[in-house]
XYZ file of C-alpha atoms in Angstrom:
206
model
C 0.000 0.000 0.000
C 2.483 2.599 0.906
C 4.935 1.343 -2.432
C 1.364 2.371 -4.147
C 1.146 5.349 -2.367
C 4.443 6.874 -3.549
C 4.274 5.328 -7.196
C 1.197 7.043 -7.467
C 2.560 10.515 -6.156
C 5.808 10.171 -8.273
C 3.864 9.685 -11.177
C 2.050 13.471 -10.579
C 4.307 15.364 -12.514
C 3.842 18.413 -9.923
C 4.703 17.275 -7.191
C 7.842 15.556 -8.941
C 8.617 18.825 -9.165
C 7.649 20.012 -6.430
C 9.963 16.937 -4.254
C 13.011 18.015 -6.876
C 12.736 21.688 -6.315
C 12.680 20.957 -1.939
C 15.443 18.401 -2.296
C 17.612 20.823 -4.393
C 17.632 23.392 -2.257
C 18.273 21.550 0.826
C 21.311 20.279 -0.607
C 22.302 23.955 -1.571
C 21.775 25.040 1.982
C 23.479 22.116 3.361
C 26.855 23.123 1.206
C 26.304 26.694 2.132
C 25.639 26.065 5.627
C 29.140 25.455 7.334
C 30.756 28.168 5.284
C 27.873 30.792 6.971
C 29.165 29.563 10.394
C 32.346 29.729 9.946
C 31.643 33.623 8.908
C 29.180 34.295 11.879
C 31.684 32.564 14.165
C 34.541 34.841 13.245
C 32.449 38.124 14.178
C 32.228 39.940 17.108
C 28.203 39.471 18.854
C 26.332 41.206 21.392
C 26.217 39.596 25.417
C 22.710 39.877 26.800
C 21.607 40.106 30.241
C 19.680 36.953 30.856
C 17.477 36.824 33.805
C 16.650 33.267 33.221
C 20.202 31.668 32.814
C 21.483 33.746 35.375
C 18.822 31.413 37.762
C 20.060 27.971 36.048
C 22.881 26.485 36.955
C 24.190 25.315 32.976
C 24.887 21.237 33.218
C 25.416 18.774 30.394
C 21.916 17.739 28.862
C 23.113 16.717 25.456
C 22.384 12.666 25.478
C 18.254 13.433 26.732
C 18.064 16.276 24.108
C 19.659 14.089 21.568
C 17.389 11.646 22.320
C 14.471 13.545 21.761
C 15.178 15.264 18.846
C 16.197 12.586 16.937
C 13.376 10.228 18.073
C 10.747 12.672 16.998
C 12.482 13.021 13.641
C 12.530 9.124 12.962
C 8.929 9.023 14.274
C 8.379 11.880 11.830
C 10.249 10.300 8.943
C 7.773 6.919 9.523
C 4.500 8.232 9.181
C 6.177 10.561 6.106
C 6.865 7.061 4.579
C 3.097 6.081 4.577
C 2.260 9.749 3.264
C 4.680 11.297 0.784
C 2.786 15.000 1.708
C 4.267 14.651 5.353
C 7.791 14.618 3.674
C 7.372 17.334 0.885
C 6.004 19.801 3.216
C 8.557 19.229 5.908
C 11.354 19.115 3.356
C 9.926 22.624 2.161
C 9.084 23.913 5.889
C 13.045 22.977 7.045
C 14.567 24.924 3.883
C 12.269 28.169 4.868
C 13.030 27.105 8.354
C 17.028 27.380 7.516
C 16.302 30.443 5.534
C 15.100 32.141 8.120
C 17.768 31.372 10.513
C 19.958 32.233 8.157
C 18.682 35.787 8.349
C 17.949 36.188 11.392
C 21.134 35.187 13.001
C 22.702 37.834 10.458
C 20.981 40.651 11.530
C 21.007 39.550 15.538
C 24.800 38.922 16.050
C 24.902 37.715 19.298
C 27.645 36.260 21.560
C 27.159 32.685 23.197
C 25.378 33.096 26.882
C 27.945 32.904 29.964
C 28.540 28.941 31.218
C 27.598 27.453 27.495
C 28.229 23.776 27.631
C 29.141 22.033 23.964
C 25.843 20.624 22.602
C 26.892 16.560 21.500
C 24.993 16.323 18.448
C 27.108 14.297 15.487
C 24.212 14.591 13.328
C 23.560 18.213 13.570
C 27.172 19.033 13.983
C 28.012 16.626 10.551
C 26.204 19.359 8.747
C 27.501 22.762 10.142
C 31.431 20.980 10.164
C 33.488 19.860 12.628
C 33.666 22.730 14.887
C 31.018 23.801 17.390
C 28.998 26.429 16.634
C 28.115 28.660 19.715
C 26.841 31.785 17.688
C 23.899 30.802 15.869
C 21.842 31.863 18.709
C 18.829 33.968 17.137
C 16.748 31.374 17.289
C 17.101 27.572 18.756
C 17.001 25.788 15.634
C 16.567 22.959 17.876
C 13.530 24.134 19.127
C 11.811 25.707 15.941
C 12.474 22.380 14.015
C 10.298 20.473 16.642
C 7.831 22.894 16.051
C 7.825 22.825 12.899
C 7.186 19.359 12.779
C 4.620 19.123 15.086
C 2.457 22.294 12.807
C 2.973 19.825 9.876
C 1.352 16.664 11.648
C -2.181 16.093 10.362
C -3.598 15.250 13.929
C -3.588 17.030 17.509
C -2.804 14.132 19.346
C 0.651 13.916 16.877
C 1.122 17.465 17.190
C 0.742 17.709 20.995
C 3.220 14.686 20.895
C 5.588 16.414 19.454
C 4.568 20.195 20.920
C 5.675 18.786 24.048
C 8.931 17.175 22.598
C 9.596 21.001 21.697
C 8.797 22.467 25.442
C 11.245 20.059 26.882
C 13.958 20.565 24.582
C 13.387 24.469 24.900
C 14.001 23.922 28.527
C 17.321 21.640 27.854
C 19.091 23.852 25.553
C 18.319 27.089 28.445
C 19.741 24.491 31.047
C 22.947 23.672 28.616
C 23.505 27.580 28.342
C 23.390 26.857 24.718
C 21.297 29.170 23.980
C 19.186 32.565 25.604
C 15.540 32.691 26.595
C 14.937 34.670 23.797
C 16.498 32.399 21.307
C 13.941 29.540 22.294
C 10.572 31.957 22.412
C 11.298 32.876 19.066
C 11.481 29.618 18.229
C 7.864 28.879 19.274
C 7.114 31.926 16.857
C 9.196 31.967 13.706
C 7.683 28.179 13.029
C 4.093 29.892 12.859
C 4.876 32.172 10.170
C 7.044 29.757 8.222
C 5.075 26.561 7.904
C 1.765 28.500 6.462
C 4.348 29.628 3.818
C 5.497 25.821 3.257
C 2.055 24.663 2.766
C 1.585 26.957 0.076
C 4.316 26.120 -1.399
C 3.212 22.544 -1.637
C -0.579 22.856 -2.446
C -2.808 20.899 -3.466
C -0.176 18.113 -1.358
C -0.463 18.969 2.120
């Protein structure tokens, strides 16, 4: 059923195009990607004053928010494999996603928050190089991509699955200092305006 599912999908010549066009660009922005943080690394940022962080002790919560992230992805990723929409509309929802991050970290040069701790993600990290990056701060892309999965769920009880996947890794990346309060608000924002965009993009397949 799903093998008939996709064969009949691949064989609208739209959304062929549609898949080709998403997959394109997302391979653009992954070559362009660790050559923009290696440019925003190299500049000098702005140090807020945190109220929040200054109240939490930073400790190491890489492994749980790891976890999380990457379990919600795969779970993602599964039901995308029974419906081809799920994965052209988060395929176009990331690259906007990226986009905008892209941006906004550019115009909101900010250092990283006293007492960061080194986020452990390999997969994440495979894609921005080898290095760490501690300046793309304006906003949690950690965060937003949660949220942007959950707003391109078809049901509530999937999207308050992973809604509340987001909420707890907005609260580990403010414990890990890896990121300010502001950073992970926006994140719960930015998503909103973005995946309305994505589904336009991809009508009549979402």
């Amino acid at each position: 059923m799903t093998k008939m599912l996709w064969s009949q999908y691949l064989r609208n010549k739209l959304f062929r195009n549609k898949l080709a066009g998403g997959l394109l660009l997302l391979v653009l922005l992954i070559a362009f990607l660790p050559y923009y943080f290696a440019f925003i690394e190299a500049r000098k940022g702005i140090v807020l004053n945190d109220l929040v962080l200054d109240f939490i002790k930073s400790a190491n919560v890489s492994i749980p928010t790891f976890i999380i992230i990457w379990s919600l992805c795969l779970w993602y990723l599964f039901k995308g494999f029974k419906d081809p929409t799920l994965i052209l509309l988060i395929i176009w929802g990331f690259n906007l996603l990226s986009i905008s991050r892209i941006i906004s970290i550019y115009l909101v040069p900010l250092e990283p928050p006293k007492d960061l701790i080194e986020l452990i993600d390999p997969i994440t990290n495979s894609f921005y190089g080898a290095k760490f990056i501690t300046k793309d701060l304006f906003f949690s892309g950690h965060t937003a991509t949660l949220v942007c999965l959950a707003l391109c769920l078809k049901t509530k009880r999937d999207q308050l699955i992973v809604f509340t996947g987001a909420i707890t890794v907005g609260i580990l990346v403010l414990i890990q200092h890896v990121h300010y309060t502001i950073d992970v608000i926006a994140a719960f924002v930015f998503p909103f305006l973005i995946v309305p965009v994505a589904k336009r993009i991809c009508a009549p397949f979402n």
